CSV table of C-alpha atoms in Angstrom, one decimal:
chain,number,residue,atom,x,y,z
H,1,MET,CA,79.8,-8.9,112.8
H,2,TYR,CA,81.0,-8.9,116.3
H,3,ARG,CA,83.1,-6.0,117.5
H,4,THR,CA,85.2,-6.0,120.7
H,5,PRO,CA,83.6,-3.6,123.2
H,6,ILE,CA,85.7,-0.6,124.2
H,7,VAL,CA,86.0,0.8,127.7
H,8,ALA,CA,87.7,4.1,128.3
H,9,ILE,CA,89.1,5.0,131.8
H,10,VAL,CA,88.7,8.7,132.6
H,11,GLY,CA,89.4,10.9,135.6
H,12,ARG,CA,91.5,13.6,136.9
H,13,PRO,CA,95.3,13.1,137.2
H,14,ASN,CA,96.8,10.6,139.6
H,15,VAL,CA,93.6,8.8,140.6
H,16,GLY,CA,95.0,5.4,139.5
H,17,LYS,CA,93.9,5.0,135.9
H,18,SER,CA,97.1,3.5,134.6
H,19,THR,CA,97.3,1.1,137.6
H,20,LEU,CA,93.9,-0.2,136.7
H,21,PHE,CA,94.8,-0.4,133.0
H,22,ASN,CA,97.9,-2.5,133.8
H,23,ARG,CA,95.8,-4.8,136.1
H,24,LEU,CA,93.2,-5.4,133.4
H,25,VAL,CA,95.7,-6.1,130.6
H,26,GLY,CA,97.8,-8.3,132.9
H,27,LYS,CA,101.0,-6.4,132.0
H,28,ARG,CA,102.8,-3.2,133.0
H,29,LEU,CA,102.2,-1.5,129.7
H,30,ALA,CA,101.4,1.9,131.2
H,31,LEU,CA,104.0,3.9,133.2
H,32,VAL,CA,102.9,4.5,136.8
H,33,ASP,CA,104.3,7.1,139.2
H,34,ASP,CA,103.1,9.1,142.1
H,35,ARG,CA,103.5,12.3,140.1
H,36,PRO,CA,100.4,13.4,138.2
H,37,GLY,CA,100.4,13.7,134.4
H,38,VAL,CA,102.6,10.7,133.5
H,39,THR,CA,100.1,9.5,130.9
H,40,ARG,CA,99.7,11.8,127.9
H,41,ASP,CA,98.6,9.8,124.9
H,42,ARG,CA,95.8,7.3,124.8
H,43,ARG,CA,97.0,3.8,125.4
H,44,GLU,CA,95.0,0.7,124.4
H,45,GLY,CA,95.2,-2.9,125.4
H,46,ASP,CA,93.2,-6.2,125.4
H,47,ALA,CA,91.6,-6.6,128.8
H,48,GLU,CA,90.3,-9.7,130.6
H,49,LEU,CA,88.2,-9.6,133.8
H,50,LEU,CA,86.8,-12.9,135.1
H,51,GLY,CA,85.9,-14.0,131.6
H,52,LEU,CA,84.9,-10.7,130.2
H,53,ASN,CA,87.0,-9.6,127.2
H,54,PHE,CA,87.1,-6.0,126.0
H,55,ARG,CA,89.4,-3.3,124.7
H,56,ILE,CA,90.6,-0.9,127.5
H,57,VAL,CA,91.8,2.6,126.8
H,58,ASP,CA,93.9,4.5,129.4
H,59,THR,CA,93.6,8.3,129.0
H,60,ALA,CA,95.5,11.3,130.2
H,61,GLY,CA,94.3,13.0,133.4
H,62,PHE,CA,91.4,15.3,132.6
H,63,GLU,CA,92.3,19.0,133.1
H,64,THR,CA,90.5,22.2,132.1
H,65,ASP,CA,93.4,24.1,130.5
H,66,ASP,CA,93.2,26.0,127.2
H,67,PRO,CA,92.9,23.7,124.2
H,68,GLU,CA,96.1,25.1,122.7
H,69,THR,CA,98.2,24.0,125.8
H,70,LEU,CA,99.6,20.5,126.2
H,71,PRO,CA,97.1,19.6,129.0
H,72,GLY,CA,94.4,21.0,126.7
H,73,ARG,CA,95.4,18.8,123.8
H,74,MET,CA,95.6,15.8,126.1
H,75,ARG,CA,92.0,16.5,127.2
H,76,GLN,CA,90.9,16.5,123.5
H,77,GLN,CA,92.4,13.0,123.2
H,78,THR,CA,90.4,11.9,126.3
H,79,GLN,CA,87.2,13.3,124.9
H,80,ALA,CA,87.8,11.5,121.6
H,81,ALA,CA,88.4,8.2,123.4
H,82,VAL,CA,85.1,8.5,125.4
H,83,ALA,CA,83.2,9.4,122.2
H,84,GLU,CA,84.4,6.2,120.6
H,85,ALA,CA,83.9,4.0,123.6
H,86,ASP,CA,81.0,1.7,124.5
H,87,LEU,CA,81.5,2.6,128.2
H,88,ALA,CA,83.3,5.3,130.2
H,89,LEU,CA,84.8,4.1,133.5
H,90,PHE,CA,84.9,7.3,135.6
H,91,MET,CA,87.5,7.0,138.3
H,92,ILE,CA,87.8,9.1,141.4
H,93,ASP,CA,90.2,8.9,144.4
H,94,ALA,CA,88.1,7.8,147.3
H,95,ARG,CA,90.7,8.9,149.9
H,96,ALA,CA,90.8,12.4,148.5
H,97,GLY,CA,87.0,12.6,148.2
H,98,VAL,CA,85.1,14.4,145.4
H,99,LEU,CA,87.0,17.5,144.2
H,100,PRO,CA,85.8,20.3,142.0
H,101,LEU,CA,87.6,18.8,139.0
H,102,ASP,CA,85.7,15.5,139.6
H,103,GLU,CA,82.5,17.5,139.5
H,104,GLU,CA,83.6,19.2,136.2
H,105,ILE,CA,84.3,15.8,134.6
H,106,ALA,CA,81.0,14.5,135.8
H,107,ARG,CA,79.1,17.4,134.1
H,108,TRP,CA,81.0,16.7,130.9
H,109,LEU,CA,80.3,13.0,131.0
H,110,ARG,CA,76.6,13.6,131.7
H,111,SER,CA,76.3,15.8,128.6
H,112,GLY,CA,77.4,12.9,126.3
H,113,ASP,CA,75.8,9.7,125.1
H,114,THR,CA,78.4,7.3,126.4
H,115,PRO,CA,77.2,5.2,129.5
H,116,VAL,CA,79.3,5.8,132.6
H,117,VAL,CA,80.3,3.5,135.5
H,118,LEU,CA,81.7,5.3,138.5
H,119,LEU,CA,84.7,3.7,140.1
H,120,ALA,CA,85.9,4.9,143.6
H,121,ASN,CA,89.5,3.8,143.6
H,122,LYS,CA,91.8,3.6,146.6
H,123,ALA,CA,88.8,2.4,148.7
H,124,GLU,CA,90.7,-0.2,150.7
H,125,GLY,CA,90.4,0.3,154.5
H,126,ARG,CA,88.3,2.9,156.1
H,127,ALA,CA,90.2,5.9,154.7
H,128,GLY,CA,88.2,5.8,151.5
H,129,GLU,CA,84.7,5.3,153.1
H,130,GLY,CA,83.9,9.0,153.1
H,131,GLY,CA,84.9,9.5,149.5
H,132,VAL,CA,82.7,6.6,148.4
H,133,ASN,CA,79.7,8.1,150.1
H,134,GLU,CA,80.4,11.6,148.6
H,135,SER,CA,80.6,10.2,145.1
H,136,TYR,CA,76.8,9.4,145.1
H,137,ALA,CA,76.4,13.2,144.5
H,138,LEU,CA,78.1,12.9,141.1
H,139,GLY,CA,74.8,11.5,139.7
H,140,PHE,CA,76.0,8.1,138.3
H,141,GLY,CA,74.3,5.8,140.8
H,142,ASP,CA,76.1,3.4,143.0
H,143,PRO,CA,79.9,3.7,142.9
H,144,VAL,CA,82.1,0.7,142.7
H,145,PRO,CA,84.5,0.6,145.7
H,146,PHE,CA,87.8,-0.6,144.3
H,147,SER,CA,91.5,-0.8,144.8
H,148,ALA,CA,93.5,-0.9,141.6
H,149,GLY,CA,96.7,-1.4,143.6
H,150,HIS,CA,95.5,-4.3,145.7
H,151,GLY,CA,93.0,-5.8,143.2
H,152,GLU,CA,90.0,-5.6,145.6
H,153,GLY,CA,86.5,-5.2,144.2
H,154,LEU,CA,87.1,-7.1,141.0
H,155,VAL,CA,83.8,-9.0,141.3
H,156,GLU,CA,81.9,-5.7,141.8
H,157,LEU,CA,83.7,-4.2,138.8
H,158,PHE,CA,82.8,-7.3,136.7
H,159,GLU,CA,79.1,-6.9,137.6
H,160,SER,CA,79.1,-3.2,136.6
H,161,LEU,CA,80.9,-3.8,133.3
H,162,ARG,CA,79.0,-7.0,132.4
H,163,PRO,CA,75.8,-5.3,130.9
H,164,TYR,CA,77.9,-3.2,128.6
H,165,VAL,CA,80.7,-5.4,127.4
H,166,GLU,CA,79.3,-8.9,127.5
H,167,ARG,CA,79.3,-10.6,124.1
H,168,GLU,CA,75.8,-10.4,122.5
H,169,ASP,CA,76.8,-12.2,119.3
H,170,GLU,CA,76.0,-15.8,120.3
H,171,GLU,CA,77.4,-17.2,117.0
H,172,ALA,CA,80.7,-15.6,117.7
H,173,GLU,CA,80.8,-17.3,121.1
H,174,GLU,CA,80.2,-20.7,119.7
H,175,GLU,CA,83.3,-20.6,117.5
H,176,PRO,CA,86.3,-22.6,118.9
H,177,GLU,CA,89.2,-20.6,120.1
H,178,GLU,CA,91.8,-22.0,117.7
H,179,GLY,CA,92.3,-24.5,115.0
H,180,GLY,CA,95.5,-26.2,113.9
H,181,PRO,CA,96.4,-29.8,114.0
H,182,LEU,CA,94.9,-32.1,116.6
H,183,LYS,CA,97.6,-32.6,119.2
H,184,LEU,CA,97.1,-36.2,120.2
H,185,ALA,CA,99.3,-37.9,122.8
H,186,ILE,CA,99.4,-41.7,123.3
H,187,VAL,CA,100.2,-42.7,126.9
H,188,GLY,CA,100.1,-45.8,129.0
H,189,ARG,CA,102.0,-48.4,130.9
H,190,PRO,CA,105.1,-50.1,129.2
H,191,ASN,CA,104.3,-52.6,126.5
H,192,ALA,CA,100.7,-51.5,126.1
H,193,GLY,CA,101.4,-51.2,122.3
H,194,LYS,CA,101.7,-47.4,122.0
H,195,SER,CA,104.5,-47.3,119.4
H,196,THR,CA,102.8,-50.2,117.5
H,197,LEU,CA,99.6,-48.2,117.4
H,198,VAL,CA,101.4,-45.1,116.2
H,199,ASN,CA,103.0,-47.1,113.4
H,200,ARG,CA,99.6,-48.6,112.4
H,201,ILE,CA,98.0,-45.1,112.3
H,202,LEU,CA,100.9,-43.7,110.2
H,203,GLY,CA,101.0,-46.8,107.9
H,204,GLU,CA,104.8,-47.2,108.3
H,205,GLU,CA,107.4,-48.5,110.8
H,206,ARG,CA,108.1,-45.0,112.1
H,207,MET,CA,108.7,-46.1,115.8
H,208,ILE,CA,110.9,-48.9,117.0
H,209,THR,CA,108.8,-51.7,118.5
H,210,GLY,CA,109.4,-55.1,120.1
H,211,PRO,CA,108.4,-57.4,122.9
H,212,GLU,CA,110.8,-55.6,125.3
H,213,ALA,CA,109.2,-53.1,127.6
H,214,GLY,CA,110.5,-49.5,127.6
H,215,ILE,CA,111.9,-49.2,124.1
H,216,THR,CA,110.6,-45.7,123.7
H,217,ARG,CA,112.4,-43.2,125.8
H,218,ASP,CA,111.8,-39.7,124.2
H,219,SER,CA,108.4,-38.3,123.5
H,220,ILE,CA,108.3,-38.3,119.7
H,221,ALA,CA,105.9,-35.8,117.8
H,222,ILE,CA,105.0,-36.7,114.3
H,223,ASP,CA,102.9,-34.4,112.0
H,224,TRP,CA,100.5,-36.4,109.8
H,225,GLU,CA,97.2,-36.1,108.0
H,226,TRP,CA,94.2,-38.3,108.7
H,227,HIS,CA,92.1,-39.1,105.6
H,228,SER,CA,88.8,-39.9,107.3
H,229,PRO,CA,86.2,-42.3,105.9
H,230,ASN,CA,83.9,-39.3,105.0
H,231,GLY,CA,86.6,-38.1,102.6
H,232,GLN,CA,87.9,-35.1,104.6
H,233,THR,CA,91.5,-34.6,105.6
H,234,TYR,CA,92.5,-33.5,109.1
H,235,PRO,CA,96.0,-32.5,110.3
H,236,VAL,CA,97.2,-34.4,113.3
H,237,ARG,CA,100.3,-34.1,115.5
H,238,LEU,CA,100.8,-37.6,117.0
H,239,ILE,CA,102.9,-37.8,120.2
H,240,ASP,CA,104.3,-41.2,121.2
H,241,THR,CA,105.5,-41.4,124.8
H,242,ALA,CA,107.5,-43.6,127.1
H,243,GLY,CA,105.7,-46.1,129.2
H,244,LEU,CA,104.6,-44.9,132.7
H,245,ARG,CA,105.3,-47.4,135.5
H,246,LYS,CA,104.5,-47.0,139.2
H,247,LYS,CA,106.6,-44.2,140.7
H,248,ALA,CA,108.1,-46.6,143.2
H,249,LYS,CA,109.5,-48.9,140.5
H,250,VAL,CA,111.2,-46.0,138.5
H,251,GLN,CA,114.7,-46.1,139.9
H,252,ASP,CA,116.9,-45.6,136.8
H,253,LYS,CA,117.8,-42.0,136.0
H,254,LEU,CA,117.1,-42.4,132.3
H,255,GLU,CA,113.7,-43.9,133.0
H,256,LYS,CA,113.0,-41.0,135.3
H,257,LEU,CA,113.8,-38.5,132.5
H,258,SER,CA,111.6,-40.5,130.1
H,259,VAL,CA,108.7,-40.4,132.5
H,260,ALA,CA,109.2,-36.6,133.0
H,261,ASP,CA,109.3,-36.2,129.2
H,262,ALA,CA,106.0,-38.2,128.8
H,263,LEU,CA,104.2,-36.1,131.4
H,264,HIS,CA,105.6,-32.9,129.8
H,265,ALA,CA,104.1,-34.2,126.5
H,266,VAL,CA,100.7,-34.5,128.2
H,267,ASP,CA,100.9,-30.8,129.1
H,268,PHE,CA,101.2,-29.8,125.4
H,269,ALA,CA,98.5,-32.3,124.1
H,270,GLU,CA,94.9,-31.4,123.5
H,271,VAL,CA,93.6,-35.0,123.6
H,272,VAL,CA,95.3,-37.8,125.4
H,273,VAL,CA,94.7,-41.5,124.6
H,274,LEU,CA,95.4,-43.8,127.5
H,275,LEU,CA,96.2,-47.1,125.9
H,276,LEU,CA,95.4,-50.3,128.0
H,277,ASP,CA,96.5,-53.8,127.3
H,278,ALA,CA,93.2,-55.7,127.0
H,279,THR,CA,95.0,-59.0,127.9
H,280,LEU,CA,95.9,-57.4,131.3
H,281,GLY,CA,92.8,-55.3,132.0
H,282,LEU,CA,92.6,-52.2,134.1
H,283,GLU,CA,95.2,-51.6,136.9
H,284,ALA,CA,95.6,-49.0,139.5
H,285,GLN,CA,98.5,-47.4,137.6
H,286,ASP,CA,96.1,-46.8,134.7
H,287,LEU,CA,93.8,-44.9,136.9
H,288,ARG,CA,96.7,-42.9,138.3
H,289,ILE,CA,97.7,-41.9,134.7
H,290,ALA,CA,94.1,-41.0,133.8
H,291,ASP,CA,93.8,-38.9,136.9
H,292,LYS,CA,97.0,-37.1,136.1
H,293,VAL,CA,95.8,-36.3,132.6
H,294,LEU,CA,92.5,-34.9,133.9
H,295,GLN,CA,94.3,-32.8,136.6
H,296,GLU,CA,96.2,-31.2,133.8
H,297,GLY,CA,92.9,-30.3,132.1
H,298,ARG,CA,93.5,-32.5,129.0
H,299,ALA,CA,90.6,-34.3,127.2
H,300,LEU,CA,90.9,-38.0,127.8
H,301,ILE,CA,90.1,-41.1,125.8
H,302,ILE,CA,90.6,-44.7,127.0
H,303,ALA,CA,91.5,-47.3,124.4
H,304,LEU,CA,91.6,-51.1,125.0
H,305,ASN,CA,94.4,-52.4,122.7
H,306,LYS,CA,95.0,-56.0,121.6
H,307,TRP,CA,91.2,-56.5,121.4
H,308,ASP,CA,91.7,-59.1,118.7
H,309,VAL,CA,93.2,-61.5,121.3
H,310,ALA,CA,91.2,-60.4,124.3
H,311,GLU,CA,89.3,-63.1,126.3
H,312,ALA,CA,85.5,-62.7,127.0
H,313,PRO,CA,85.3,-59.3,125.3
H,314,PRO,CA,81.8,-58.3,126.4
H,315,SER,CA,82.4,-58.9,130.1
H,316,LEU,CA,85.9,-57.4,129.9
H,317,PHE,CA,84.5,-54.2,128.4
H,318,GLN,CA,81.7,-53.9,130.9
H,319,GLY,CA,84.1,-54.5,133.8
H,320,VAL,CA,86.6,-51.8,132.6
H,321,ARG,CA,83.7,-49.4,132.0
H,322,ALA,CA,82.4,-49.9,135.6
H,323,ALA,CA,85.9,-49.6,137.1
H,324,LEU,CA,86.5,-46.3,135.2
H,325,ASP,CA,83.3,-44.8,136.3
H,326,GLU,CA,84.1,-45.6,139.9
H,327,GLY,CA,87.8,-44.8,139.8
H,328,LEU,CA,87.3,-41.5,137.8
H,329,ALA,CA,84.3,-40.2,139.6
H,330,GLN,CA,85.2,-36.6,138.9
H,331,VAL,CA,84.6,-37.2,135.1
H,332,LYS,CA,82.2,-40.0,134.5
H,333,GLY,CA,81.6,-41.3,131.0
H,334,VAL,CA,85.1,-40.9,129.6
H,335,PRO,CA,85.1,-42.4,126.1
H,336,LEU,CA,86.1,-46.1,126.1
H,337,LEU,CA,87.0,-47.6,122.8
H,338,THR,CA,88.4,-50.9,121.6
H,339,VAL,CA,91.3,-51.0,119.1
H,340,SER,CA,93.9,-53.4,117.7
H,341,ALA,CA,97.3,-51.9,116.8
H,342,ALA,CA,98.2,-55.2,115.1
H,343,THR,CA,95.2,-55.2,112.7
H,344,GLY,CA,94.2,-51.6,112.5
H,345,ARG,CA,90.7,-52.3,114.0
H,346,GLY,CA,89.0,-49.3,115.5
H,347,ILE,CA,91.6,-46.7,114.5
H,348,ASP,CA,89.3,-44.5,112.4
H,349,GLN,CA,86.7,-44.5,115.2
H,350,LEU,CA,89.5,-43.5,117.7
H,351,LEU,CA,90.5,-40.5,115.5
H,352,ALA,CA,86.9,-39.5,115.0
H,353,VAL,CA,86.2,-39.5,118.7
H,354,ALA,CA,89.4,-37.6,119.4
H,355,HIS,CA,88.3,-34.8,117.1
H,356,GLU,CA,84.8,-34.7,118.6
H,357,THR,CA,86.4,-34.6,122.1
H,358,ARG,CA,88.6,-31.7,121.1
H,359,ASP,CA,85.6,-29.8,119.9
H,360,ALA,CA,83.9,-30.3,123.2
H,361,TRP,CA,87.1,-29.3,125.0
H,362,SER,CA,87.3,-26.1,122.9
H,363,LYS,CA,83.5,-25.3,123.1
H,364,ARG,CA,82.3,-21.9,124.3
H,365,VAL,CA,78.6,-21.6,125.3
H,366,SER,CA,76.9,-18.2,124.9
H,367,THR,CA,76.2,-16.4,128.2
H,368,GLY,CA,72.5,-16.3,127.4
H,369,GLN,CA,72.3,-20.0,126.9
H,370,LEU,CA,74.4,-20.7,129.9
H,371,ASN,CA,72.3,-18.6,132.3
H,372,ARG,CA,69.0,-20.0,130.9
H,373,TRP,CA,70.3,-23.4,131.8
H,374,PHE,CA,71.6,-22.1,135.2
H,375,GLU,CA,68.2,-20.7,136.2
H,376,LYS,CA,66.5,-24.0,135.4
H,377,ALA,CA,69.2,-26.0,137.3
H,378,ILE,CA,68.7,-23.9,140.4
H,379,GLU,CA,65.0,-24.1,140.1
H,380,ALA,CA,65.1,-27.9,139.9
H,381,ASN,CA,67.5,-28.2,142.8
H,382,PRO,CA,67.9,-25.0,144.9
H,383,PRO,CA,71.2,-24.6,146.9
H,384,PRO,CA,71.0,-25.6,150.5
H,385,ALA,CA,70.8,-23.1,153.4
H,386,PRO,CA,73.5,-24.1,156.0
H,387,GLY,CA,72.6,-22.9,159.4
H,388,GLY,CA,69.3,-21.5,158.0
H,389,LYS,CA,71.2,-18.9,156.0
H,390,ARG,CA,70.5,-18.9,152.3
H,391,ILE,CA,73.2,-19.2,149.7
H,392,LYS,CA,72.3,-17.0,146.8
H,393,LEU,CA,73.7,-18.0,143.4
H,394,ARG,CA,73.5,-15.1,141.0
H,395,TYR,CA,74.8,-16.1,137.6
H,396,LEU,CA,77.4,-18.1,135.7
H,397,THR,CA,79.9,-17.1,133.1
H,398,GLN,CA,82.4,-19.1,131.0
H,399,ALA,CA,85.8,-17.6,131.6
H,400,LYS,CA,87.9,-19.8,129.3
H,401,THR,CA,88.0,-22.9,127.1
H,402,ARG,CA,90.6,-25.7,126.5
H,403,PRO,CA,89.7,-26.9,129.2
H,404,PRO,CA,86.3,-25.2,129.8
H,405,GLY,CA,86.3,-23.0,132.9
H,406,PHE,CA,83.3,-21.3,134.5
H,407,ILE,CA,82.9,-18.7,137.2
H,408,LEU,CA,79.9,-18.9,139.6
H,409,PHE,CA,79.0,-15.6,141.3
H,410,GLY,CA,77.0,-15.5,144.5
H,411,THR,CA,76.9,-14.8,148.2
H,412,ARG,CA,78.2,-17.2,150.8
H,413,VAL,CA,79.5,-19.4,148.1
H,414,ASP,CA,82.4,-20.5,150.4
H,415,GLN,CA,79.7,-22.6,152.2
H,416,LEU,CA,78.4,-24.3,149.0
H,417,PRO,CA,78.7,-28.1,149.5
H,418,GLU,CA,81.0,-30.0,147.2
H,419,SER,CA,78.0,-32.2,146.2
H,420,TYR,CA,76.2,-29.1,144.9
H,421,ARG,CA,79.3,-28.0,142.9
H,422,ARG,CA,79.4,-31.5,141.4
H,423,TYR,CA,75.7,-31.2,140.6
H,424,LEU,CA,76.4,-28.1,138.6
H,425,VAL,CA,79.5,-29.4,136.8
H,426,ASN,CA,77.8,-32.7,135.9
H,427,GLY,CA,74.8,-30.7,134.5
H,428,ILE,CA,77.1,-28.4,132.4
H,429,ARG,CA,78.7,-31.5,130.9
H,430,ARG,CA,75.5,-33.4,130.3
H,431,ASP,CA,73.2,-30.5,129.1
H,432,LEU,CA,75.6,-28.1,127.3
H,433,GLY,CA,77.5,-30.5,125.2
H,434,PHE,CA,80.8,-30.8,127.1
H,435,GLY,CA,80.7,-34.6,127.4
H,436,ALA,CA,83.4,-36.1,129.6
H,437,VAL,CA,86.0,-33.3,129.3
H,438,PRO,CA,87.4,-31.7,132.4
H,439,VAL,CA,85.3,-28.7,133.5
H,440,ARG,CA,86.6,-26.2,136.0
H,441,LEU,CA,84.1,-24.3,138.3
H,442,THR,CA,85.4,-21.4,140.3
H,443,LEU,CA,83.3,-19.7,143.0
H,444,ARG,CA,83.4,-15.9,143.4
H,445,ALA,CA,81.7,-13.7,146.0
H,446,PRO,CA,81.7,-9.9,146.2
H,447,LYS,CA,84.2,-8.6,148.7
H,448,ASN,CA,83.6,-5.7,151.1
H,449,PRO,CA,86.6,-3.4,150.6
H,450,PHE,CA,86.1,-1.9,154.0
H,451,ASP,CA,86.7,-5.2,155.9
């Protein structure tokens, strides 16, 4: 069973432990002040650092007073926290240098079994350079130069923590982040048949329909259950939206509000179906809507409606497929389906593909599998060397899902060509089961805190 790794921050008073704690949990949970001794009890929180997730424990400043005194009892709490932790993050003040109490804490940490990473805080600028160099004498290898106040050195801290807190339970990493009903929004130009499709899916005249364009004004969410052909039942939250015309044509205040409401519905959807009118084909406005959906990080499906009355279906389908691949170059292979809101044709397939697409959008790949793929991708196509200087790509981690987000670590990554970034993103989609969902790739390079 997977257990969240625990990291305990230790050090003498006023070296910046609580500031680091607040930065890692993303909230000001721990009180921070220039006076030493503000923290007394252990404080715990859920930390996240560039995709690493762990439990962080802020401890009281370590002092050598008698165990019966308040500082002595605080020290016992710190010792208990370190004994329970998977890693101790030993923090010193680089500007003050290594003090006798730092040496005393180092001796205590070396006597235990908990691994230790040495963090030289307040290392921004040249004032901390001497303290960083002194800290090698504490016997914990290379210190991590850091600034908890300014957030400098996060990549280096990530690299130091990674061997101790990265998830090893690959099955746990494959589980989707959350369940619940499929949040499925139907968008498109006016009169594409969105409300008719929703009514057909529900099996009732739930939405007002008619030949007039623009009948729907508000985004309407309807909770419903899909009884699939395989006999299973899936909860779905269907969202019907107002038609989206070209921005220049939207003059009426009410229509502007309806468009804003439709775009807001996209933000809260998981999968968005862009419904096209097969009798009109694909227009530039459809590509603009699709691009907006992808920019928001939602999973996208294109559905050609009114297929029962379409002319020359095979050539129409191939033409729309080619236009989508050219117009949505950032995400090739977006699912393209044919449906008929009038007859119900293709609706079960649409809902099945929507669930499969959400699974891909929610997918988390284990770090081991991800980096085995990454090594092969680099070996097959090494990064270029602009100006004769090599770009070194070190490793890849998945930071988030829904949509999938990855962080690429390396040196000189700011000079990595966009074509190579696309090569990696397309490979992630193709080889790791993400299909045509939006994939984010962020580049990170270690930063010299003395610059």
